[in-house]
Coordinates of C-alpha atoms in Angstrom, one line a residue:
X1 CA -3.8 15.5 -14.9
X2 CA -5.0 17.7 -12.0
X3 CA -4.6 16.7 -8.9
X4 CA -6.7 17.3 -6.0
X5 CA -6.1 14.8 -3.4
X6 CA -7.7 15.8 0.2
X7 CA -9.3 19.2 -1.1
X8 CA -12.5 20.0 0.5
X9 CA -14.9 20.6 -2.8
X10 CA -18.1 21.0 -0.8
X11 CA -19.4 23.7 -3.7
X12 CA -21.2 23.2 -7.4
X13 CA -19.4 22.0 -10.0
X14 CA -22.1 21.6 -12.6
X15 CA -21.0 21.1 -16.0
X16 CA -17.2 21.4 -15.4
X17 CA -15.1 19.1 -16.9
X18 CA -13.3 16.5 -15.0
X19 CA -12.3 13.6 -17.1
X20 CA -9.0 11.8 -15.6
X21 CA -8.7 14.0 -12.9
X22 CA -6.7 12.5 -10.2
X23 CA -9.4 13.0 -6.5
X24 CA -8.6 10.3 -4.6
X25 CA -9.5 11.1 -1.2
X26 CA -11.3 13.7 -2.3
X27 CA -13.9 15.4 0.0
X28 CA -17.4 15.6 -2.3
X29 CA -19.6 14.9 0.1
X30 CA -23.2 16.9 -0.7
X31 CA -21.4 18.3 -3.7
X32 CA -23.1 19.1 -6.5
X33 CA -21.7 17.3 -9.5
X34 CA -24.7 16.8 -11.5
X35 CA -24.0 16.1 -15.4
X36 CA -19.8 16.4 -14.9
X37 CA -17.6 14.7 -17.0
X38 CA -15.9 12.2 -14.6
X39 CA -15.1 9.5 -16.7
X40 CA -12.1 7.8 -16.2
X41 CA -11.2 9.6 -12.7
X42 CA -9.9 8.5 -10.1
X43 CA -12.7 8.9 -6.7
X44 CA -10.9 6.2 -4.9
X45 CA -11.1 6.5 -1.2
X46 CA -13.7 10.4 -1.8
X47 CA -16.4 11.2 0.0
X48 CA -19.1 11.5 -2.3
X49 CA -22.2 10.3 0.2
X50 CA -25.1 12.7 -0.5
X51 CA -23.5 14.0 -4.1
X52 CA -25.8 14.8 -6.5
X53 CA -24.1 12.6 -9.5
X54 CA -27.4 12.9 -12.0
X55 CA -26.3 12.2 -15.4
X56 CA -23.1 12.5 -14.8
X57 CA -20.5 10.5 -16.5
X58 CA -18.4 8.2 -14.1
X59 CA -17.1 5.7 -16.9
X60 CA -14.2 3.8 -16.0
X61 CA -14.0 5.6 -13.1
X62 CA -12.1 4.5 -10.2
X63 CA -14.4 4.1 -7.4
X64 CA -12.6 2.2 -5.2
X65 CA -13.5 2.4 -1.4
X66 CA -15.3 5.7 -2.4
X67 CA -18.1 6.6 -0.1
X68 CA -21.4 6.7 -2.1
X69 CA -23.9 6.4 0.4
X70 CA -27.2 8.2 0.2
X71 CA -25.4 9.8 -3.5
X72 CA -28.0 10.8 -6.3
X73 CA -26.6 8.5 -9.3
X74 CA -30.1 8.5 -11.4
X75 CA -29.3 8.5 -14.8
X76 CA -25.4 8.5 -14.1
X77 CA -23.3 6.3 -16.6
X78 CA -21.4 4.1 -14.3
X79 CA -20.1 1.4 -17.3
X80 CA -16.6 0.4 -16.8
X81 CA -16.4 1.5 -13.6
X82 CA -14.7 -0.2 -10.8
X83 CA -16.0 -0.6 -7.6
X84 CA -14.5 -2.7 -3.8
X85 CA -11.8 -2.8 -1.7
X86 CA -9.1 -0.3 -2.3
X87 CA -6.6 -2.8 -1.0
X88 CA -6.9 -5.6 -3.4
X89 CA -10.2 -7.4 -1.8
X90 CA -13.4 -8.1 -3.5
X91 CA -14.1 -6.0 -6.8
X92 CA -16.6 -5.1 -8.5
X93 CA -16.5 -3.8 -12.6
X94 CA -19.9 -2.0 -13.8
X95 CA -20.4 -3.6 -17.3
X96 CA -21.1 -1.6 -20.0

């Protein structure tokens, strides 16, 4: 699992492979992440506002309290994923 908890990753990762990786708290904001792999991480608490997500894959990912304003998700695959509080309040599950 990789671990990247607080990194700035303000550059393009296009087509890298990210599946399970552990970014909580992440800094993404304005990254490019269009068509990554990030099914099944863990964005709880990132900073993805502004992102360019386009296709990317974000199943059963963990985007709990994750900052998503003004992200580009067109065409992203968001089943499974969670979505709310990060502290146990209201939820929210992405059906697939």
């Amino acid at each position: 699992m990789r671990t990247c908890t607080g990194l700035n990753m303000r550059r393009i990762l296009n087509d890298a492979g990210m599946h399970g990786a552990d970014l909580r708290g992440a800094v993404l904001h304005g990254a490019s992440l269009n068509e990554v792999d990030l099914s099944g991480a863990d964005l709880s608490l990132a900073d993805i506002g502004g992102a360019d997500l386009r296709d990317a894959d974000l199943s059963g990912a963990n985007l709990r309290g994750a900052d998503l304003r003004e992200a580009d998700l067109r065409g992203a695959d968001l089943s499974g994923a969670v979505f709310g509080d990060p502290h146990g309040g209201v939820m929210y599950y992405v059906a697939s």
